[in-house]
Coordinates of C-alpha atoms in Angstrom, one line a residue:
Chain A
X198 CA -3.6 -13.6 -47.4
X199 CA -6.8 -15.1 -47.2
X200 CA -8.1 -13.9 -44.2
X201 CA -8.1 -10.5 -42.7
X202 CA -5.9 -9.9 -39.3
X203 CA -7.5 -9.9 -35.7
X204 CA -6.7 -7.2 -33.5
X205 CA -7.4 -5.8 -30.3
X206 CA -8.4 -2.3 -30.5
X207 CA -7.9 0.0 -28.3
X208 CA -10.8 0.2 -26.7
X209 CA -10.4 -3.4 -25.8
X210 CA -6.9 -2.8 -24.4
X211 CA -8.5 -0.2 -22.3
X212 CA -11.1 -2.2 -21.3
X213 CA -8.7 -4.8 -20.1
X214 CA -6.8 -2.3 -17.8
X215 CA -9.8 -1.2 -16.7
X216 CA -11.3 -4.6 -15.6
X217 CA -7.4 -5.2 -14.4
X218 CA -8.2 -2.6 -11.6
X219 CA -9.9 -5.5 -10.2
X220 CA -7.2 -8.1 -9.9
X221 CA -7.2 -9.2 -6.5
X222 CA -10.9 -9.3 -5.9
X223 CA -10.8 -12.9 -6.2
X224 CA -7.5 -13.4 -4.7
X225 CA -7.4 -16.7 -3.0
X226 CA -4.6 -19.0 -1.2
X227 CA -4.7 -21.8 -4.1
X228 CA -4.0 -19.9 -7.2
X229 CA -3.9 -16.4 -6.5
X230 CA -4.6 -13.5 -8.6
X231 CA -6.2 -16.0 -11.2
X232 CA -9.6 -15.4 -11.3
X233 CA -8.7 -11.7 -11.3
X234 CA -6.1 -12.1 -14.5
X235 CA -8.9 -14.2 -16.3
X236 CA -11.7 -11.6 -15.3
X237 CA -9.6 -9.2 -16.6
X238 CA -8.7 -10.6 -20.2
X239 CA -11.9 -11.7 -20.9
X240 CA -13.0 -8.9 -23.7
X241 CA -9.6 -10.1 -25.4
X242 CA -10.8 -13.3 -25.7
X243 CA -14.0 -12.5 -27.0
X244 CA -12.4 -9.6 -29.5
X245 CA -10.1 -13.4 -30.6
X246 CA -11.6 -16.5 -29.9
X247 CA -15.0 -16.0 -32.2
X248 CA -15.0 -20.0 -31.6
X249 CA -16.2 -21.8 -28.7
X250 CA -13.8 -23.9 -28.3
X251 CA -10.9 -21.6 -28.3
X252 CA -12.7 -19.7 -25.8
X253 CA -13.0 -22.3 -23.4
X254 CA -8.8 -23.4 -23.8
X255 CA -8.3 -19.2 -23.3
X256 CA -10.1 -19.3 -20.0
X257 CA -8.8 -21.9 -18.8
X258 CA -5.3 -21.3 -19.4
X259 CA -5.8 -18.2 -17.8
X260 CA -7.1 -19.2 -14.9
X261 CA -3.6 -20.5 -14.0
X262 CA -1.6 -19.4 -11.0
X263 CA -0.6 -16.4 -10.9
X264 CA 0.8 -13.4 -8.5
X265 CA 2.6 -9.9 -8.8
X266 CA 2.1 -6.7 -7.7
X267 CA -1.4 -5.8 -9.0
X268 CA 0.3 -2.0 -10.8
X269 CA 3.2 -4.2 -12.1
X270 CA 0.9 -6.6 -13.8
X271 CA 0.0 -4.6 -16.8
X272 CA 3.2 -5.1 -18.1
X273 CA 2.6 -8.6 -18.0
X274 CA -0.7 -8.3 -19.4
X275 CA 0.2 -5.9 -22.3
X276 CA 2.8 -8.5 -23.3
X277 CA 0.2 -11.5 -22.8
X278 CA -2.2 -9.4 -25.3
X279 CA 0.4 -9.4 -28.3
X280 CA 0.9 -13.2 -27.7
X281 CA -2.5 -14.1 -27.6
X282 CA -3.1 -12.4 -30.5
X283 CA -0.1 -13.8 -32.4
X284 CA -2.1 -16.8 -31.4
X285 CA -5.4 -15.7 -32.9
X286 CA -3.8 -15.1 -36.2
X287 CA -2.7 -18.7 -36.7
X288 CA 1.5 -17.6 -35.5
X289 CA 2.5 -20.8 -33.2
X290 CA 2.6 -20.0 -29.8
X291 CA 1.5 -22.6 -27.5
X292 CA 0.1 -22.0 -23.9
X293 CA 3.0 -23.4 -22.3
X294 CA 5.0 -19.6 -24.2
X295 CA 2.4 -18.0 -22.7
X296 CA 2.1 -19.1 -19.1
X297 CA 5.9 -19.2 -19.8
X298 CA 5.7 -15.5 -19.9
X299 CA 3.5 -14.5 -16.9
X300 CA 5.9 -16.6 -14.7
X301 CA 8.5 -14.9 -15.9
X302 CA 7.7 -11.3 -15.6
X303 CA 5.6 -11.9 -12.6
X304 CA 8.8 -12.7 -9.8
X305 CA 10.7 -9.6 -11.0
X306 CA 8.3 -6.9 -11.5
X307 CA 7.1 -8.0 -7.9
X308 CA 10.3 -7.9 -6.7
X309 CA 10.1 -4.0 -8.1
X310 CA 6.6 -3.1 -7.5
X311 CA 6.5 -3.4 -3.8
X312 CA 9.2 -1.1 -3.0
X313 CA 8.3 1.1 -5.5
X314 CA 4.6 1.6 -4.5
X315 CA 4.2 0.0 -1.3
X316 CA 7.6 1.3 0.6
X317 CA 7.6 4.7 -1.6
X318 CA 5.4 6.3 -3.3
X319 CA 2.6 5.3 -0.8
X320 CA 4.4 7.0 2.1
X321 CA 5.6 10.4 0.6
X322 CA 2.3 10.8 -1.1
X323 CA 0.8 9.7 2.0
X324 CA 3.0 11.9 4.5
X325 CA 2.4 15.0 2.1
X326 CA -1.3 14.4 2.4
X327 CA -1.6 13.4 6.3
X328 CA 0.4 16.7 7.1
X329 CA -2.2 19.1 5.6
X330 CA -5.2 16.8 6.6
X331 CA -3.3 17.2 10.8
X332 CA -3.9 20.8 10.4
X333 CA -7.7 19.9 9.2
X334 CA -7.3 20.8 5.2
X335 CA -9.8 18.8 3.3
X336 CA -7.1 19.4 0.4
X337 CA -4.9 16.5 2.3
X338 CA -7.4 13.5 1.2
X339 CA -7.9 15.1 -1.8
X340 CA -4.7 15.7 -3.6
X341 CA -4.3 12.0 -1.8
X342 CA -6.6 10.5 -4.1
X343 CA -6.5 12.4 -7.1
X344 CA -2.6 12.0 -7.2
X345 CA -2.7 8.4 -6.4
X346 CA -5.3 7.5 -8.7
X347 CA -4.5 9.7 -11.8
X348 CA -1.0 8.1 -11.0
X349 CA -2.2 4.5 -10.6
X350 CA -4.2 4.7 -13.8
X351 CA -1.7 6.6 -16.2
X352 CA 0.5 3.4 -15.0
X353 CA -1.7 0.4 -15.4
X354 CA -2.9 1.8 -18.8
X355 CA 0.5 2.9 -20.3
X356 CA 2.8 -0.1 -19.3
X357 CA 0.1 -2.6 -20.4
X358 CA 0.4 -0.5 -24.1
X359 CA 4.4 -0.5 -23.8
X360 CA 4.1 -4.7 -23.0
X361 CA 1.9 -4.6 -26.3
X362 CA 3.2 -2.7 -28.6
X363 CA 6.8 -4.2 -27.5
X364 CA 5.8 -7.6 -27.4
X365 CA 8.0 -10.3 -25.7
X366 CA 11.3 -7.9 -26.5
X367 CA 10.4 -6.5 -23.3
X368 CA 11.5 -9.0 -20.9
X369 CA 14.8 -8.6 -22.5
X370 CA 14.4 -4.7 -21.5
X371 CA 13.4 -5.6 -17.7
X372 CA 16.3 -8.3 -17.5
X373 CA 18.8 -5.7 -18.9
X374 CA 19.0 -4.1 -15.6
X375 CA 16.3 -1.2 -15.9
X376 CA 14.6 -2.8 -12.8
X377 CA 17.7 -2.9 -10.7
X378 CA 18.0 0.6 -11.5
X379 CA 14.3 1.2 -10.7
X380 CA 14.7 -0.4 -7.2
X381 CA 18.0 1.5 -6.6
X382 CA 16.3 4.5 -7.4
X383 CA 13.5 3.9 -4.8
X384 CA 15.6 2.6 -2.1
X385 CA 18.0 6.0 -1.7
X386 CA 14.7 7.4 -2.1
X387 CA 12.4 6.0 0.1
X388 CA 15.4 5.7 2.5
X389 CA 16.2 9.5 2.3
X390 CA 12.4 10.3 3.1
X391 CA 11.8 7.8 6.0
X392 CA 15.1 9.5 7.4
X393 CA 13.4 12.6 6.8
X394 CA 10.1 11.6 8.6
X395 CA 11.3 10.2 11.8
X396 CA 13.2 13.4 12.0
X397 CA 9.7 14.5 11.7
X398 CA 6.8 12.6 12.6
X399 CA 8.3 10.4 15.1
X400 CA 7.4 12.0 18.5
X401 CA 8.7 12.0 21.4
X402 CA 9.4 14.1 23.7
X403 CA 11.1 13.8 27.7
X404 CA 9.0 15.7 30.7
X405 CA 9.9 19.1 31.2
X406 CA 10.5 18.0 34.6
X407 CA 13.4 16.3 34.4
X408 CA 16.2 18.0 34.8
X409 CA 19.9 17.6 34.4
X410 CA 21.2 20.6 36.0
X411 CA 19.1 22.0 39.2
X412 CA 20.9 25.0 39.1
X413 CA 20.4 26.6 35.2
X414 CA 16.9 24.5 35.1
X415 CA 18.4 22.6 31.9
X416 CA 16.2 19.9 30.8
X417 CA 17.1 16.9 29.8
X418 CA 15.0 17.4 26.1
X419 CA 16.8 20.7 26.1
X420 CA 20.4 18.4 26.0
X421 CA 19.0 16.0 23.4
X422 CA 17.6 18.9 20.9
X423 CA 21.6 20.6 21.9
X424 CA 22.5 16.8 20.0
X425 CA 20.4 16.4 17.0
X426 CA 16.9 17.1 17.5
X427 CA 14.6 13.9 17.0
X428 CA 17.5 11.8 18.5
X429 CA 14.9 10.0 20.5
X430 CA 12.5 9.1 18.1
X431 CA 15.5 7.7 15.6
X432 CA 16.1 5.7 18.6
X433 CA 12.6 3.8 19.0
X434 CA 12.8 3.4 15.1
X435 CA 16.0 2.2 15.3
X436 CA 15.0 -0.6 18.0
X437 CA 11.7 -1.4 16.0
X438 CA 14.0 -2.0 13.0
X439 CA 16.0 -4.6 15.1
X440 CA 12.3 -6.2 16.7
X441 CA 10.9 -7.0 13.5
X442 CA 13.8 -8.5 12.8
X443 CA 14.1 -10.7 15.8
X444 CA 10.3 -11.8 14.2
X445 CA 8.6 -10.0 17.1
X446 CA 5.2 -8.9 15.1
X447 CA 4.8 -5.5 14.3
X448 CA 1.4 -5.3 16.2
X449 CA 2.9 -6.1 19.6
X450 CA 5.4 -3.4 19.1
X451 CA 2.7 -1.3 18.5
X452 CA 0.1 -2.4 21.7
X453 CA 4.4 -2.2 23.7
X454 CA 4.5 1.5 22.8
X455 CA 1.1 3.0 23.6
X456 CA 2.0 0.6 26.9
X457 CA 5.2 2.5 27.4
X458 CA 3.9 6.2 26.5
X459 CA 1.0 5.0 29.5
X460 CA 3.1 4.1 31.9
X461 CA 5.8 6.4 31.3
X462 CA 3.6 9.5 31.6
X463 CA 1.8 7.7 35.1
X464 CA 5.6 8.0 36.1
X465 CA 6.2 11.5 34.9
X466 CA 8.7 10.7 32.1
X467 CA 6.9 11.9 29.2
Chain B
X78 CA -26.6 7.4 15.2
X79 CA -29.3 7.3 13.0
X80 CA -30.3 5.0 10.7
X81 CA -29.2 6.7 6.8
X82 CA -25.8 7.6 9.1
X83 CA -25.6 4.0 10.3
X84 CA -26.2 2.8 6.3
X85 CA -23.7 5.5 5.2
X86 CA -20.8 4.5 7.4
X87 CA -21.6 0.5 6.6
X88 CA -21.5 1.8 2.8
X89 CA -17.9 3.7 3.7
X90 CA -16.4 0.6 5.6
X91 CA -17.9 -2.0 2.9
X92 CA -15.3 0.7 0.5
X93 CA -12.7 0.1 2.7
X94 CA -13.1 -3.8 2.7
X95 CA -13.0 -3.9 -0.7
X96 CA -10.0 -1.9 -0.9
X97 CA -8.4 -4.0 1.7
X98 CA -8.1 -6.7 -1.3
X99 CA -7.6 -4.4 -4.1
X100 CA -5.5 -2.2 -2.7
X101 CA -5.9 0.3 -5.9
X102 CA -8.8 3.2 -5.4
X103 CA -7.3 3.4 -1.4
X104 CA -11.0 3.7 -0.1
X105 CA -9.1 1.7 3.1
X106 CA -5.8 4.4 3.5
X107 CA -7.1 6.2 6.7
X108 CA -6.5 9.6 4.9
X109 CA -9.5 8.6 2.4
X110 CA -12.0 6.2 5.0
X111 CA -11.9 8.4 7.8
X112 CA -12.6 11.6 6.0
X113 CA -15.5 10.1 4.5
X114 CA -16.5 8.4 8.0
X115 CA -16.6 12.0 9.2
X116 CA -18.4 13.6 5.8
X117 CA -21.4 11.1 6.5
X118 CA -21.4 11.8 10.0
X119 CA -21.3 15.3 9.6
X120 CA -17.7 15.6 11.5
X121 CA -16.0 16.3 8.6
X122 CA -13.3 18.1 10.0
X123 CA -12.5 15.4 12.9
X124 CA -12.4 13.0 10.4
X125 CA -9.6 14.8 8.3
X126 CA -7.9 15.6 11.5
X127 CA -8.2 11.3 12.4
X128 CA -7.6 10.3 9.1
X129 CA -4.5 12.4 9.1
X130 CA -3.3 11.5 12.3
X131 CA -3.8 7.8 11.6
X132 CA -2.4 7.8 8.5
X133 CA 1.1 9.4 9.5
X134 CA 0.9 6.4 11.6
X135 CA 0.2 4.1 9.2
X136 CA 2.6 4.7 6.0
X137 CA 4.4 2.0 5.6
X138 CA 1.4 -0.4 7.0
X139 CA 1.8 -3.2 3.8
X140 CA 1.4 -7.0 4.2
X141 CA 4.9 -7.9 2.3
X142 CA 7.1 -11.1 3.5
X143 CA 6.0 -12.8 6.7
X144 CA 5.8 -9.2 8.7
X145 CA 1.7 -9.0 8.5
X146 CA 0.8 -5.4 9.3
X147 CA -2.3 -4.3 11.2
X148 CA -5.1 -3.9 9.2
X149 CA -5.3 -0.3 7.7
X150 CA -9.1 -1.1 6.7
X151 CA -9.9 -1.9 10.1
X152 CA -8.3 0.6 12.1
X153 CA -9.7 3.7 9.8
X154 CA -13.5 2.1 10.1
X155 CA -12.5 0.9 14.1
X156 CA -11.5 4.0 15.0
X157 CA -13.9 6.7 12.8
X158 CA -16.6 4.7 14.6
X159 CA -15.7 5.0 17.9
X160 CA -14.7 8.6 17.6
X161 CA -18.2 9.7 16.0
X162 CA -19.7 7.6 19.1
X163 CA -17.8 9.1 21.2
X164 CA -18.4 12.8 19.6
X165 CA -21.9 12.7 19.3
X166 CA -22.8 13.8 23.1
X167 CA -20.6 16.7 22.4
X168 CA -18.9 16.5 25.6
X169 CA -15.5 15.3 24.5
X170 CA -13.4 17.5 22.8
X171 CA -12.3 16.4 19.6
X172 CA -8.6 15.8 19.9
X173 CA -8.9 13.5 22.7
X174 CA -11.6 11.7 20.9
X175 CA -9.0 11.3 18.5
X176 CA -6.1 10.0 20.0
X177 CA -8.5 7.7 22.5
X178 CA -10.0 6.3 19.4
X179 CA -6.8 5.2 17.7
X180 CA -5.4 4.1 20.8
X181 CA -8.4 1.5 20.7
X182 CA -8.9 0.8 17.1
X183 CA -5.3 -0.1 16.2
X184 CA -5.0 -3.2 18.4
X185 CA -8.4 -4.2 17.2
X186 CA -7.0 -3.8 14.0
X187 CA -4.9 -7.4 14.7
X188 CA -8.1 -8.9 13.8
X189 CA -7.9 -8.0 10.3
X190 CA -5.4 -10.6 9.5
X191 CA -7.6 -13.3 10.8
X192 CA -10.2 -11.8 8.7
X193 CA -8.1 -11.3 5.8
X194 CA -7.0 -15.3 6.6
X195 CA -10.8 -16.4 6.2
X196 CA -11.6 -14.5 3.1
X197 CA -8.7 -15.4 0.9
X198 CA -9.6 -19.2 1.9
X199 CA -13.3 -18.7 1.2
X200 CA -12.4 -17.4 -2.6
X201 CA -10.8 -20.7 -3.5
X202 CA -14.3 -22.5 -4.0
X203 CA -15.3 -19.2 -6.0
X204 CA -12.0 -19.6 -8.4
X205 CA -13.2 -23.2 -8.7
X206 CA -17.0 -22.2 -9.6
X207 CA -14.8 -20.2 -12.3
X208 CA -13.0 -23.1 -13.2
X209 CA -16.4 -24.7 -14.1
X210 CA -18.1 -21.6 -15.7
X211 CA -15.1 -22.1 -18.1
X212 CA -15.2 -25.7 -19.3
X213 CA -18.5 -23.6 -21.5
X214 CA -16.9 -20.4 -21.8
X215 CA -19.6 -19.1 -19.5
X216 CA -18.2 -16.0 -19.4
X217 CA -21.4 -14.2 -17.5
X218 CA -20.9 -16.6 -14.7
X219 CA -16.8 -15.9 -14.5
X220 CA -17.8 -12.6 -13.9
X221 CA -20.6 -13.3 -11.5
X222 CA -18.1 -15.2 -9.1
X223 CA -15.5 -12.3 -9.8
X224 CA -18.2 -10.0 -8.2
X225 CA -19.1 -12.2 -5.3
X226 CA -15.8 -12.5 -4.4
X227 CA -15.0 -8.9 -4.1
X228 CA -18.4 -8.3 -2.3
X229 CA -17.5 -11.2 0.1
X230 CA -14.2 -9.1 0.8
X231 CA -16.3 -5.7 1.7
X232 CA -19.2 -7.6 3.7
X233 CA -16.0 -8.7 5.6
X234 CA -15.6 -5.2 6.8
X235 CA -19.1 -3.8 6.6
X236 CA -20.2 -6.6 9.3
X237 CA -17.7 -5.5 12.0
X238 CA -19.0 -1.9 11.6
X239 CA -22.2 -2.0 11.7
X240 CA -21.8 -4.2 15.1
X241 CA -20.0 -1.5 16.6
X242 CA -22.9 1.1 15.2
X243 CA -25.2 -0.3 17.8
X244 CA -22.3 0.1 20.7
X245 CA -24.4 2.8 22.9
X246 CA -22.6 6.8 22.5
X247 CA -23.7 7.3 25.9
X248 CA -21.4 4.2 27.2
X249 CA -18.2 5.2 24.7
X250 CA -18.5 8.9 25.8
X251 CA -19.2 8.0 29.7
X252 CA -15.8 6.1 29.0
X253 CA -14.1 8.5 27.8
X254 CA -14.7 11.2 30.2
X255 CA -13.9 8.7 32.5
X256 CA -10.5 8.2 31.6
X257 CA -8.2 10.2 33.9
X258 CA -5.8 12.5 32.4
X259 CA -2.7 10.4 32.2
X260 CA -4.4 7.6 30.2
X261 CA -5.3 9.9 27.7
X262 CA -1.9 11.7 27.5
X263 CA -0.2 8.6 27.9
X264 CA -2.0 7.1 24.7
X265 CA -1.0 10.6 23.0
X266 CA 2.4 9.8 23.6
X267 CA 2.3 6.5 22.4
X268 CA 0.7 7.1 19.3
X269 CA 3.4 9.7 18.6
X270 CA 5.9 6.9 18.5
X271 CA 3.4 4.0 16.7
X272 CA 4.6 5.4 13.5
X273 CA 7.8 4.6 14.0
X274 CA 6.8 1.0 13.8
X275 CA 5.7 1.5 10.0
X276 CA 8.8 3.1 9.6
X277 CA 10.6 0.4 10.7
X278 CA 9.1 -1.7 8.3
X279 CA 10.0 0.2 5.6
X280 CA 13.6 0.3 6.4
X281 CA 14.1 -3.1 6.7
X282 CA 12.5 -4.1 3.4
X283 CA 14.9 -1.1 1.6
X284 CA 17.7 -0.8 3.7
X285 CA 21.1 -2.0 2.5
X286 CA 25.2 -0.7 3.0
X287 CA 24.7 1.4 0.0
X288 CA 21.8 3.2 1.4
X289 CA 21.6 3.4 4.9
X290 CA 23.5 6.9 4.5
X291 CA 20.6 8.3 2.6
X292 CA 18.8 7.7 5.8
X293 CA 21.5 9.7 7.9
X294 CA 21.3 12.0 4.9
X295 CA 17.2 12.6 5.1
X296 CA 17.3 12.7 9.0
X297 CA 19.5 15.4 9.2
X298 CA 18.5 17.5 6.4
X299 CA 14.5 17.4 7.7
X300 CA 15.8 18.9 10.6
X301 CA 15.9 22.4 8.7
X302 CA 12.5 23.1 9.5
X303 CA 12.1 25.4 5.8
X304 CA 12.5 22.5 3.9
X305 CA 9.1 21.2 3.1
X306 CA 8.1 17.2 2.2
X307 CA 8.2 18.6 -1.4
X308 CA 11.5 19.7 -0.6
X309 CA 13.1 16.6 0.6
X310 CA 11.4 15.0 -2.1
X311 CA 13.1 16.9 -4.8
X312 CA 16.4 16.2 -3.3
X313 CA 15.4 12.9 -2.7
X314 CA 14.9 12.3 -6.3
X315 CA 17.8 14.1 -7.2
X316 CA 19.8 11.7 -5.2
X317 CA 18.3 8.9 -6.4
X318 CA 19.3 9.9 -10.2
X319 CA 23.1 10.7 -9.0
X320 CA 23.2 7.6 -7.4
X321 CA 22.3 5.5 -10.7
X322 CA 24.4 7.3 -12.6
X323 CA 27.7 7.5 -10.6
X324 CA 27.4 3.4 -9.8
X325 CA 26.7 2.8 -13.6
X326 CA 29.6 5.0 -14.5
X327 CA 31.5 3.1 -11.3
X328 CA 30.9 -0.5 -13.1
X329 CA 31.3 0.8 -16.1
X330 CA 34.5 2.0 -16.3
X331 CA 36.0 -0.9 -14.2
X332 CA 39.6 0.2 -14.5
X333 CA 39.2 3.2 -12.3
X334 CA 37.4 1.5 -9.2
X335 CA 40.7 0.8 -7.8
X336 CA 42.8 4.7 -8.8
X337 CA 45.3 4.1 -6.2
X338 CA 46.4 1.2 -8.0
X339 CA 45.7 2.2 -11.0
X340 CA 48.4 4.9 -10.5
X341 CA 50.8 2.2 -8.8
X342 CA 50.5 0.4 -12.0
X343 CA 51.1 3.0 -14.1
X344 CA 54.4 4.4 -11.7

């Protein structure tokens, strides 16, 4: 025991996450999220590395490829931060472990992070929020942003700690089916609440002046509501499900159905 | 406008830019840009009312797979812009200005993956002026060229905006006014349908055999119009959890997948 252990405190781990925030700034077609992982580690290396030479190989070999989803990174970096400083104190782990690692962790935490956030968190948060901001509440954009962001942070900081504290035991954790579970989880989820908001939010609704029986003055709306109210919007969600997957791009969908609402009201439909 | 508004609303949409890339602080969500489009234009309620409107619209806007979304930077900075233009004569009422300015923004919007295109190809010299800062663990310039780089990504936005600043009121309210009554109902209609498009998206990234009925299950239950989105969130969840559960217990205990047989056997 000649020499006395390096660590990172924890105000350099929550400088990291902090810096992490940043991720993509630099994200470019060659290498990715690179510059933004090696932006981010940068007080762990100095906190490390004292010499110059190891600072340079750190850099370097973290300016690597590299890609996730920029929440489900920390765990990768929390991780990256125990073997880097294994490596500080002299332990024998080369860079080949270490990039070893990120590639690792990167694919499936991806694979999780973009339902998760992206496909469902995003759009109940963002549903609750837009329906009190449609009736003019400045509390919509608020709790938006506060909820997101306290959320966001709490995540980037804690899972980079978990990654950390548990070291590469972690990766054992995610490939022991916790992340299947995780994307399970979101998918009934997220499914259940899109079901829920084209019930709600996708609008449409036939002319009052089309009729089905001249007699009783039905409507034809009046019918469909008799059905399952919403019927018609499930319908145009339905066939913008099977466009994008005939590869027709979601932005001529979108210019198709402000063409049809046009042209249908011209005609009297809508 | 005038010229601090003009500087305020580059300042918003150079926060949505940034975003755009970052995609953590969600400066570019319409709920957030268009609010604050409206706060520094002092039509702060129009922009809550867009920013809503837009970002029901826009929930499941994401750039994952080869399905590139419109912009969601873009269309909150397009269509704030054009709705404080065309609100600042006072002779359009606000929800027209609304739907008429989404109606135009969101296909502009398109050109935010072209944009998008450019400035992920112009950060690949500035990753290599990192590379370089490196080989003498320069670590001020590393940062510098982190910096640049997410600049670069909200001048990309900010330049767009303040273009369409200078855009005369007079002319984007004349046009508006102009637009006969089915145009503008007609646009209302089809934005009440656009966000079916993000829905869309959503679903087919998630959807599967073993959860499609969730769907059936969340359509027909938000038809009760006392449950809230709270509400159908908490069943949601709780869904979710009985669905783990049971398949873990389903794969678990292999034996009993099969209980007809399992009684033949036994017989």
């Amino acid at each position: 025991m000649t020499q006395e252990r390096i660590v990172l405190t924890k105000k350099d781990r929550r400088a990291v996450a902090t810096r992490h925030q940043f991720l993509q700034a630099s994200w470019n077609y060659e290498r990715m999220q690179n510059g933004g992982w090696c932006f981010a580690i940068i007080p762990a290396i100095k906190r490390l590395y004292p010499n110059k030479d190891d600072q340079i190989a750190a850099l370097k070999r973290h300016l690597e490829f590299y890609n996730t989803q920029p929440y489900c990174s920390a765990p990768v970096m929390g991780v990256t931060l125990a073997l880097e400083e294994e490596r500080a104190n002299g332990a024998n782990v080369d860079d080949s472990a270490i990039q070893g690692v990120k590639i690792g962790m990167m694919g499936p935490l991806a694979g999780v992070g973009d339902p998760v956030f992206w496909f469902t968190a995003r759009p109940i948060i963002g549903a609750l929020a837009a329906s009190l901001a449609m009736d003019g509440s400045i509390v919509g954009p608020i709790l938006f942003f506060v909820l997101w962001n306290v959320m966001r942070y709490a995540f980037i900081f804690y899972t980079q700690e978990m990654g950390y504290n548990l070291g590469t035991t972690i990766t054992k954790d995610l490939s022991g089916g916790l992340l299947g579970k995780i994307t399970t989880g979101a998918s009934v989820l997220g499914m259940f609440i899109i079901g829920g908001l084209v019930q709600r939010w996708v609008n449409i609704s036939i002319s009052a002046d089309i009729l089905v029986n001249k007699d009783s003055g039905a409507t034809l709306q009046a019918q469909i509501d008799a059905l399952t109210p919403g019927l018609l919007g499930l319908l145009v969600t339905l066939g913008c499900c099977w466009l994008l997957k005939k590869k027709v791009s979601p932005i001529v969908i979108i210019l198709g159905l402000f063409v049809v609402g046009i042209v249908g009201t011209l005609v009297n439909i809508f | 406008m005038d010229i601090l508004t003009i500087v305020l609303v580059v300042l918003v949409a150079f926060l949505a830019g940034v975003e755009s890339i970052l995609d953590q602080f969600q400066f570019h969500q319409p709920i957030i840009c268009c609010t604050l489009m409206g706060l520094v234009s002092g039509n702060l309620e129009a922009g809550i009312l867009l920013g809503g409107t837009l970002q029901m619209m826009a929930l499941g806007w994401a750039n994952v797979g080869a399905a590139i979304a419109p912009d969601a930077a873009l269309a909150s900075v397009g269509s704030s812009i054009v709705m404080i233009l065309a609100l600042e004569g006072g002779n359009v009422a606000v929800a027209d200005a609304i739907v008429t300015s989404i109606a135009v923004a969101t296909p502009v919007s398109v050109a935010g993956t072209g944009l998008s295109m450019i400035g992920r190809t112009i950060a690949i010299p500035m990753v290599h002026a990192m590379d370089k800062a490196a080989e003498t663990a320069n670590f001020k310039m590393i940062e510098f060229w982190h910096w640049a780089a997410i600049t670069m990504q909200g001048v990309k936005v900010a330049i767009p905006a303040l273009a369409l600043c200078f855009v005369a009121p007079d002319a984007v309210e004349a046009a508006m006014t102009a637009m006969p009554v089915w145009l503008v109902n007609g646009m209302a209609v089809g934005g009440g349908m656009v966000a079916a498009v993000g829905y869309a998206m959503v679903i087919n990234l998630m959807a599967s055999k073993e959860v499609w009925p969730f769907f059936a299950l969340g359509f027909i239950v938000a038809i009760i119009g006392e449950i809230t989105l709270i509400g159908l969130g908490v069943i949601g969840v709780s869904l979710a959890l009985v669905f783990i559960t049971l398949k873990e217990a389903g794969s678990a205990g292999s034996g009993s997948v099969d209980a007809l047989g399992d009684i033949l056997d036994d017989y």
